[in-house]
Amino acid sequence: MTDLARHEPFMGEAIQEAKKGDPALTSPNPRVGAVIVEDGKIVARGHFERDGGPHAERRALQTLNRLPRSGAIIYVTLEPCSTHGRTGACTDALIEAGISMVVVGALDPTPAHRGNGLKALQDAGVEVVSNILKHECEALNPGFAGRIS
């Protein structure tokens, strides 16, 4: 099985999770979904619910309600943030939780942030795969060109 074939179904689940977000509540931020996978099974889900609230990655970790098992993978529709805004950097949360691999749909469209989340994860030894169902992930937030905060 190719990596693409292995990752697409789980990213599809993350996309469905993102669709639970109401753009009127998430604005000015994008809708984002995440699923945590252990041993080929989804064990937790999360989506960004409202501006100022926990991001999808943090919601999925909260839903899991324990540390992820060794080898856990998180699928997230948008590159995890690496900035320390109101909720803290999602990259820090993923690294601290011990996530082994992060699979990303679309990169952060914000020019000053694009790629920084992936680099922070890679620098910490986390395996990163990007651009899985990229167009479908980008389509979750038409017109979203990034957020300067």
Short mmCIF file of N, CA and C in Angstrom, two decimals:
data_model
loop_
_atom_site.label_atom_id
_atom_site.label_comp_id
_atom_site.label_asym_id
_atom_site.label_seq_id
_atom_site.Cartn_x
_atom_site.Cartn_y
_atom_site.Cartn_z
N MET A 1 0.85 -1.19 0.00
CA MET A 1 0.00 0.00 0.00
C MET A 1 0.89 1.24 0.00
N THR A 2 0.61 2.17 -0.88
CA THR A 2 1.40 3.39 -0.95
C THR A 2 1.06 4.29 0.23
N ASP A 3 1.97 5.22 0.53
CA ASP A 3 1.71 6.17 1.60
C ASP A 3 0.44 6.96 1.33
N LEU A 4 0.24 7.35 0.08
CA LEU A 4 -0.94 8.12 -0.28
C LEU A 4 -2.21 7.32 0.03
N ALA A 5 -2.24 6.07 -0.39
CA ALA A 5 -3.41 5.23 -0.15
C ALA A 5 -3.63 5.00 1.34
N ARG A 6 -2.55 4.95 2.10
CA ARG A 6 -2.64 4.73 3.54
C ARG A 6 -3.16 5.97 4.25
N HIS A 7 -2.75 7.15 3.78
CA HIS A 7 -3.08 8.40 4.47
C HIS A 7 -4.42 9.02 4.07
N GLU A 8 -4.84 8.84 2.84
CA GLU A 8 -6.04 9.52 2.35
C GLU A 8 -7.30 9.22 3.16
N PRO A 9 -7.59 7.97 3.52
CA PRO A 9 -8.83 7.73 4.28
C PRO A 9 -8.85 8.48 5.63
N PHE A 10 -7.72 8.52 6.31
CA PHE A 10 -7.67 9.21 7.60
C PHE A 10 -7.77 10.73 7.41
N MET A 11 -7.15 11.24 6.35
CA MET A 11 -7.29 12.67 6.09
C MET A 11 -8.73 12.98 5.72
N GLY A 12 -9.37 12.07 5.03
CA GLY A 12 -10.79 12.25 4.73
C GLY A 12 -11.62 12.37 6.00
N GLU A 13 -11.27 11.60 7.01
CA GLU A 13 -11.96 11.69 8.31
C GLU A 13 -11.67 13.03 8.97
N ALA A 14 -10.44 13.52 8.86
CA ALA A 14 -10.10 14.84 9.42
C ALA A 14 -10.89 15.94 8.70
N ILE A 15 -11.08 15.79 7.40
CA ILE A 15 -11.88 16.76 6.64
C ILE A 15 -13.32 16.75 7.13
N GLN A 16 -13.87 15.58 7.36
CA GLN A 16 -15.25 15.50 7.88
C GLN A 16 -15.34 16.14 9.26
N GLU A 17 -14.31 15.97 10.05
CA GLU A 17 -14.28 16.60 11.37
C GLU A 17 -14.25 18.12 11.23
N ALA A 18 -13.43 18.63 10.31
CA ALA A 18 -13.34 20.08 10.09
C ALA A 18 -14.69 20.66 9.69
N LYS A 19 -15.45 19.92 8.92
CA LYS A 19 -16.76 20.40 8.44
C LYS A 19 -17.75 20.62 9.58
N LYS A 20 -17.47 20.08 10.75
CA LYS A 20 -18.32 20.30 11.92
C LYS A 20 -18.18 21.73 12.44
N GLY A 21 -17.08 22.39 12.10
CA GLY A 21 -16.87 23.77 12.52
C GLY A 21 -17.77 24.72 11.75
N ASP A 22 -18.35 25.66 12.45
CA ASP A 22 -19.22 26.67 11.84
C ASP A 22 -18.36 27.89 11.51
N PRO A 23 -18.24 28.24 10.22
CA PRO A 23 -17.38 29.38 9.85
C PRO A 23 -17.75 30.67 10.58
N ALA A 24 -19.01 30.83 10.94
CA ALA A 24 -19.42 32.04 11.66
C ALA A 24 -18.81 32.08 13.06
N LEU A 25 -18.52 30.92 13.62
CA LEU A 25 -17.93 30.85 14.96
C LEU A 25 -16.41 30.78 14.93
N THR A 26 -15.85 30.18 13.89
CA THR A 26 -14.39 30.05 13.82
C THR A 26 -13.72 31.32 13.29
N SER A 27 -14.47 32.10 12.53
CA SER A 27 -13.92 33.32 11.92
C SER A 27 -13.33 34.25 12.99
N PRO A 28 -12.21 34.86 12.70
CA PRO A 28 -11.50 34.98 11.42
C PRO A 28 -10.53 33.84 11.14
N ASN A 29 -10.58 32.80 11.95
CA ASN A 29 -9.72 31.63 11.74
C ASN A 29 -10.41 30.63 10.83
N PRO A 30 -9.65 29.68 10.29
CA PRO A 30 -10.23 28.68 9.39
C PRO A 30 -10.85 27.51 10.16
N ARG A 31 -11.67 26.75 9.46
CA ARG A 31 -12.15 25.47 9.99
C ARG A 31 -11.01 24.47 9.84
N VAL A 32 -10.76 23.69 10.90
CA VAL A 32 -9.69 22.70 10.88
C VAL A 32 -10.18 21.46 11.62
N GLY A 33 -9.81 20.30 11.09
CA GLY A 33 -10.15 19.04 11.74
C GLY A 33 -8.91 18.21 11.96
N ALA A 34 -8.97 17.33 12.97
CA ALA A 34 -7.84 16.45 13.28
C ALA A 34 -8.36 15.12 13.79
N VAL A 35 -7.64 14.06 13.46
CA VAL A 35 -7.90 12.74 14.03
C VAL A 35 -6.57 12.13 14.45
N ILE A 36 -6.60 11.42 15.58
CA ILE A 36 -5.43 10.71 16.07
C ILE A 36 -5.63 9.23 15.78
N VAL A 37 -4.60 8.61 15.21
CA VAL A 37 -4.65 7.21 14.81
C VAL A 37 -3.58 6.42 15.55
N GLU A 38 -3.99 5.32 16.15
CA GLU A 38 -3.07 4.38 16.79
C GLU A 38 -3.33 2.99 16.21
N ASP A 39 -2.29 2.33 15.79
CA ASP A 39 -2.41 0.97 15.25
C ASP A 39 -3.48 0.87 14.16
N GLY A 40 -3.56 1.89 13.31
CA GLY A 40 -4.48 1.88 12.18
C GLY A 40 -5.93 2.17 12.51
N LYS A 41 -6.20 2.64 13.74
CA LYS A 41 -7.58 2.95 14.14
C LYS A 41 -7.66 4.35 14.70
N ILE A 42 -8.75 5.05 14.37
CA ILE A 42 -8.97 6.39 14.92
C ILE A 42 -9.36 6.25 16.38
N VAL A 43 -8.61 6.94 17.25
CA VAL A 43 -8.87 6.87 18.69
C VAL A 43 -9.35 8.19 19.26
N ALA A 44 -9.22 9.27 18.49
CA ALA A 44 -9.69 10.59 18.96
C ALA A 44 -9.91 11.51 17.77
N ARG A 45 -10.84 12.44 17.96
CA ARG A 45 -11.18 13.42 16.93
C ARG A 45 -11.28 14.80 17.58
N GLY A 46 -11.05 15.81 16.79
CA GLY A 46 -11.24 17.17 17.27
C GLY A 46 -11.36 18.13 16.10
N HIS A 47 -12.08 19.22 16.33
CA HIS A 47 -12.17 20.27 15.32
C HIS A 47 -12.16 21.62 16.02
N PHE A 48 -11.79 22.64 15.27
CA PHE A 48 -11.77 23.99 15.80
C PHE A 48 -13.21 24.46 15.86
N GLU A 49 -13.67 24.81 17.06
CA GLU A 49 -15.08 25.14 17.26
C GLU A 49 -15.38 26.63 17.23
N ARG A 50 -14.47 27.44 17.82
CA ARG A 50 -14.77 28.87 17.90
C ARG A 50 -13.49 29.67 18.08
N ASP A 51 -13.52 30.90 17.58
CA ASP A 51 -12.37 31.80 17.73
C ASP A 51 -12.02 31.94 19.20
N GLY A 52 -10.75 31.77 19.51
CA GLY A 52 -10.27 31.86 20.88
C GLY A 52 -10.25 30.54 21.61
N GLY A 53 -10.89 29.52 21.04
CA GLY A 53 -10.93 28.20 21.67
C GLY A 53 -9.77 27.34 21.24
N PRO A 54 -9.68 26.13 21.81
CA PRO A 54 -8.59 25.23 21.45
C PRO A 54 -8.63 24.85 19.98
N HIS A 55 -7.46 24.75 19.39
CA HIS A 55 -7.36 24.34 18.00
C HIS A 55 -7.67 22.85 17.87
N ALA A 56 -7.88 22.40 16.66
CA ALA A 56 -8.29 21.01 16.39
C ALA A 56 -7.33 19.99 17.00
N GLU A 57 -6.04 20.24 16.90
CA GLU A 57 -5.06 19.30 17.42
C GLU A 57 -5.19 19.17 18.94
N ARG A 58 -5.36 20.29 19.61
CA ARG A 58 -5.50 20.28 21.07
C ARG A 58 -6.82 19.62 21.48
N ARG A 59 -7.88 19.84 20.70
CA ARG A 59 -9.17 19.20 21.00
C ARG A 59 -9.05 17.68 20.86
N ALA A 60 -8.35 17.22 19.83
CA ALA A 60 -8.18 15.78 19.64
C ALA A 60 -7.38 15.19 20.81
N LEU A 61 -6.33 15.88 21.23
CA LEU A 61 -5.55 15.41 22.38
C LEU A 61 -6.41 15.39 23.65
N GLN A 62 -7.25 16.42 23.83
CA GLN A 62 -8.14 16.45 24.99
C GLN A 62 -9.14 15.30 24.94
N THR A 63 -9.68 15.04 23.76
CA THR A 63 -10.65 13.96 23.59
C THR A 63 -10.02 12.61 23.91
N LEU A 64 -8.75 12.43 23.53
CA LEU A 64 -8.05 11.19 23.81
C LEU A 64 -7.95 10.96 25.32
N ASN A 65 -7.76 12.03 26.07
CA ASN A 65 -7.77 11.98 27.53
C ASN A 65 -6.67 11.12 28.14
N ARG A 66 -5.59 10.96 27.39
CA ARG A 66 -4.39 10.25 27.85
C ARG A 66 -3.29 10.58 26.86
N LEU A 67 -2.08 10.20 27.16
CA LEU A 67 -1.01 10.39 26.19
C LEU A 67 -1.18 9.39 25.04
N PRO A 68 -0.89 9.82 23.82
CA PRO A 68 -0.96 8.89 22.69
C PRO A 68 0.05 7.76 22.85
N ARG A 69 -0.28 6.61 22.31
CA ARG A 69 0.64 5.47 22.33
C ARG A 69 1.83 5.75 21.41
N SER A 70 2.89 5.04 21.65
CA SER A 70 4.06 5.11 20.78
C SER A 70 3.64 4.81 19.35
N GLY A 71 4.11 5.61 18.43
CA GLY A 71 3.77 5.42 17.02
C GLY A 71 2.49 6.10 16.58
N ALA A 72 1.85 6.87 17.47
CA ALA A 72 0.60 7.54 17.12
C ALA A 72 0.82 8.57 16.02
N ILE A 73 -0.19 8.70 15.18
CA ILE A 73 -0.18 9.64 14.05
C ILE A 73 -1.36 10.58 14.22
N ILE A 74 -1.15 11.87 13.97
CA ILE A 74 -2.27 12.80 13.91
C ILE A 74 -2.39 13.29 12.48
N TYR A 75 -3.61 13.31 12.00
CA TYR A 75 -3.95 13.84 10.68
C TYR A 75 -4.65 15.16 10.92
N VAL A 76 -4.16 16.22 10.30
CA VAL A 76 -4.74 17.54 10.50
C VAL A 76 -4.87 18.25 9.16
N THR A 77 -6.00 18.89 8.94
CA THR A 77 -6.30 19.46 7.63
C THR A 77 -5.47 20.69 7.30
N LEU A 78 -4.92 21.36 8.31
CA LEU A 78 -4.10 22.55 8.08
C LEU A 78 -2.85 22.46 8.95
N GLU A 79 -1.75 22.91 8.41
CA GLU A 79 -0.47 22.90 9.13
C GLU A 79 -0.63 23.39 10.57
N PRO A 80 -0.16 22.61 11.55
CA PRO A 80 -0.25 23.06 12.94
C PRO A 80 0.48 24.38 13.17
N CYS A 81 -0.12 25.21 13.99
CA CYS A 81 0.48 26.52 14.26
C CYS A 81 1.72 26.37 15.13
N SER A 82 2.66 27.27 14.93
CA SER A 82 3.89 27.27 15.72
C SER A 82 4.04 28.58 16.49
N THR A 83 2.99 29.38 16.50
CA THR A 83 3.03 30.65 17.21
C THR A 83 2.34 30.51 18.56
N HIS A 84 2.72 31.37 19.48
CA HIS A 84 2.17 31.31 20.84
C HIS A 84 1.12 32.40 21.01
N GLY A 85 -0.05 32.17 20.42
CA GLY A 85 -1.16 33.11 20.55
C GLY A 85 -1.95 32.81 21.80
N ARG A 86 -3.26 32.97 21.70
CA ARG A 86 -4.14 32.75 22.86
C ARG A 86 -4.16 31.31 23.35
N THR A 87 -3.94 30.36 22.45
CA THR A 87 -4.07 28.96 22.83
C THR A 87 -2.74 28.22 22.92
N GLY A 88 -1.65 28.85 22.60
CA GLY A 88 -0.36 28.17 22.60
C GLY A 88 -0.12 27.46 21.29
N ALA A 89 1.12 27.21 20.98
CA ALA A 89 1.49 26.58 19.71
C ALA A 89 1.06 25.11 19.69
N CYS A 90 0.34 24.73 18.66
CA CYS A 90 -0.07 23.33 18.52
C CYS A 90 1.14 22.42 18.31
N THR A 91 2.18 22.95 17.67
CA THR A 91 3.39 22.14 17.49
C THR A 91 3.94 21.72 18.84
N ASP A 92 3.96 22.64 19.81
CA ASP A 92 4.45 22.31 21.15
C ASP A 92 3.60 21.21 21.78
N ALA A 93 2.28 21.31 21.66
CA ALA A 93 1.38 20.32 22.25
C ALA A 93 1.62 18.94 21.63
N LEU A 94 1.82 18.89 20.32
CA LEU A 94 2.03 17.61 19.65
C LEU A 94 3.37 16.99 20.05
N ILE A 95 4.39 17.81 20.14
CA ILE A 95 5.71 17.33 20.55
C ILE A 95 5.66 16.83 21.99
N GLU A 96 5.07 17.61 22.88
CA GLU A 96 4.97 17.22 24.30
C GLU A 96 4.15 15.94 24.48
N ALA A 97 3.14 15.74 23.64
CA ALA A 97 2.30 14.55 23.73
C ALA A 97 3.01 13.30 23.22
N GLY A 98 4.08 13.48 22.46
CA GLY A 98 4.82 12.34 21.92
C GLY A 98 4.28 11.79 20.62
N ILE A 99 3.53 12.60 19.88
CA ILE A 99 3.04 12.17 18.56
C ILE A 99 4.25 11.84 17.69
N SER A 100 4.20 10.70 17.00
CA SER A 100 5.34 10.25 16.18
C SER A 100 5.34 10.83 14.77
N MET A 101 4.12 11.01 14.23
CA MET A 101 4.00 11.50 12.85
C MET A 101 2.83 12.46 12.77
N VAL A 102 3.04 13.53 11.99
CA VAL A 102 1.98 14.49 11.71
C VAL A 102 1.76 14.49 10.20
N VAL A 103 0.53 14.21 9.79
CA VAL A 103 0.16 14.21 8.38
C VAL A 103 -0.74 15.42 8.16
N VAL A 104 -0.32 16.29 7.24
CA VAL A 104 -0.96 17.59 7.02
C VAL A 104 -1.61 17.62 5.65
N GLY A 105 -2.79 18.22 5.59
CA GLY A 105 -3.45 18.40 4.30
C GLY A 105 -2.92 19.59 3.55
N ALA A 106 -3.07 20.78 4.13
CA ALA A 106 -2.66 22.02 3.47
C ALA A 106 -1.71 22.80 4.37
N LEU A 107 -0.84 23.55 3.76
CA LEU A 107 0.08 24.40 4.51
C LEU A 107 -0.62 25.69 4.93
N ASP A 108 -0.13 26.29 5.99
CA ASP A 108 -0.66 27.58 6.46
C ASP A 108 -0.47 28.61 5.35
N PRO A 109 -1.55 29.26 4.90
CA PRO A 109 -1.41 30.24 3.83
C PRO A 109 -0.79 31.57 4.28
N THR A 110 -0.64 31.78 5.58
CA THR A 110 -0.05 33.02 6.08
C THR A 110 1.43 33.04 5.71
N PRO A 111 1.88 34.00 4.89
CA PRO A 111 3.27 33.98 4.43
C PRO A 111 4.31 33.91 5.56
N ALA A 112 4.08 34.62 6.65
CA ALA A 112 5.06 34.63 7.74
C ALA A 112 5.07 33.32 8.54
N HIS A 113 4.04 32.49 8.38
CA HIS A 113 3.93 31.26 9.16
C HIS A 113 4.12 30.00 8.33
N ARG A 114 3.89 30.10 7.03
CA ARG A 114 3.89 28.94 6.13
C ARG A 114 5.17 28.12 6.27
N GLY A 115 5.01 26.86 6.61
CA GLY A 115 6.14 25.94 6.74
C GLY A 115 6.80 25.93 8.11
N ASN A 116 6.54 26.94 8.93
CA ASN A 116 7.18 27.01 10.24
C ASN A 116 6.74 25.89 11.16
N GLY A 117 5.45 25.53 11.10
CA GLY A 117 4.96 24.44 11.94
C GLY A 117 5.60 23.12 11.56
N LEU A 118 5.73 22.87 10.27
CA LEU A 118 6.35 21.64 9.81
C LEU A 118 7.82 21.58 10.23
N LYS A 119 8.50 22.71 10.10
CA LYS A 119 9.92 22.77 10.49
C LYS A 119 10.09 22.53 11.98
N ALA A 120 9.23 23.13 12.80
CA ALA A 120 9.32 22.94 14.26
C ALA A 120 9.14 21.47 14.62
N LEU A 121 8.20 20.82 13.97
CA LEU A 121 7.96 19.40 14.23
C LEU A 121 9.15 18.56 13.79
N GLN A 122 9.65 18.82 12.58
CA GLN A 122 10.79 18.06 12.07
C GLN A 122 12.03 18.28 12.93
N ASP A 123 12.24 19.51 13.37
CA ASP A 123 13.40 19.80 14.22
C ASP A 123 13.33 19.04 15.54
N ALA A 124 12.11 18.71 15.98
CA ALA A 124 11.92 17.96 17.22
C ALA A 124 11.94 16.45 16.99
N GLY A 125 12.16 16.03 15.73
CA GLY A 125 12.24 14.61 15.43
C GLY A 125 10.93 13.95 15.06
N VAL A 126 9.89 14.76 14.84
CA VAL A 126 8.59 14.23 14.44
C VAL A 126 8.58 14.07 12.92
N GLU A 127 8.14 12.92 12.45
CA GLU A 127 8.02 12.70 11.01
C GLU A 127 6.83 13.50 10.50
N VAL A 128 7.00 14.15 9.36
CA VAL A 128 5.95 14.99 8.79
C VAL A 128 5.69 14.57 7.34
N VAL A 129 4.43 14.44 7.00
CA VAL A 129 3.99 14.20 5.63
C VAL A 129 3.01 15.31 5.31
N SER A 130 3.15 15.94 4.16
CA SER A 130 2.27 17.07 3.84
C SER A 130 1.61 16.90 2.47
N ASN A 131 0.62 17.74 2.24
CA ASN A 131 -0.12 17.82 0.97
C ASN A 131 -0.95 16.57 0.69
N ILE A 132 -1.50 15.96 1.74
CA ILE A 132 -2.41 14.83 1.55
C ILE A 132 -3.84 15.40 1.42
N LEU A 133 -4.48 15.13 0.31
CA LEU A 133 -5.79 15.71 -0.04
C LEU A 133 -5.74 17.24 0.10
N LYS A 134 -4.66 17.79 -0.39
CA LYS A 134 -4.40 19.24 -0.28
C LYS A 134 -5.56 20.08 -0.78
N HIS A 135 -6.05 19.81 -1.97
CA HIS A 135 -7.11 20.65 -2.56
C HIS A 135 -8.41 20.55 -1.76
N GLU A 136 -8.72 19.36 -1.29
CA GLU A 136 -9.92 19.19 -0.47
C GLU A 136 -9.79 19.94 0.85
N CYS A 137 -8.59 19.92 1.43
CA CYS A 137 -8.36 20.64 2.69
C CYS A 137 -8.42 22.15 2.47
N GLU A 138 -7.84 22.63 1.38
CA GLU A 138 -7.89 24.06 1.08
C GLU A 138 -9.34 24.52 0.84
N ALA A 139 -10.14 23.63 0.24
CA ALA A 139 -11.53 23.97 -0.08
C ALA A 139 -12.41 24.13 1.17
N LEU A 140 -11.92 23.70 2.32
CA LEU A 140 -12.69 23.86 3.56
C LEU A 140 -12.89 25.33 3.92
N ASN A 141 -11.96 26.17 3.45
CA ASN A 141 -11.94 27.57 3.85
C ASN A 141 -11.74 28.48 2.65
N PRO A 142 -12.75 28.54 1.77
CA PRO A 142 -12.58 29.35 0.55
C PRO A 142 -12.29 30.82 0.90
N GLY A 143 -11.30 31.34 0.23
CA GLY A 143 -10.93 32.73 0.43
C GLY A 143 -10.02 32.97 1.61
N PHE A 144 -9.75 31.96 2.44
CA PHE A 144 -8.87 32.15 3.59
C PHE A 144 -7.43 32.29 3.10
N ALA A 145 -6.84 33.43 3.37
CA ALA A 145 -5.48 33.70 2.90
C ALA A 145 -4.50 33.80 4.07
N GLY A 146 -4.91 33.38 5.23
CA GLY A 146 -4.02 33.41 6.39
C GLY A 146 -4.51 34.35 7.45
N ARG A 147 -3.90 34.26 8.59
CA ARG A 147 -4.30 35.07 9.74
C ARG A 147 -3.06 35.68 10.34
N ILE A 148 -3.02 36.97 10.42
CA ILE A 148 -1.93 37.66 11.08
C ILE A 148 -2.40 37.98 12.49
N SER A 149 -1.73 37.39 13.50
CA SER A 149 -2.16 37.65 14.87
C SER A 149 -0.98 37.96 15.76
#
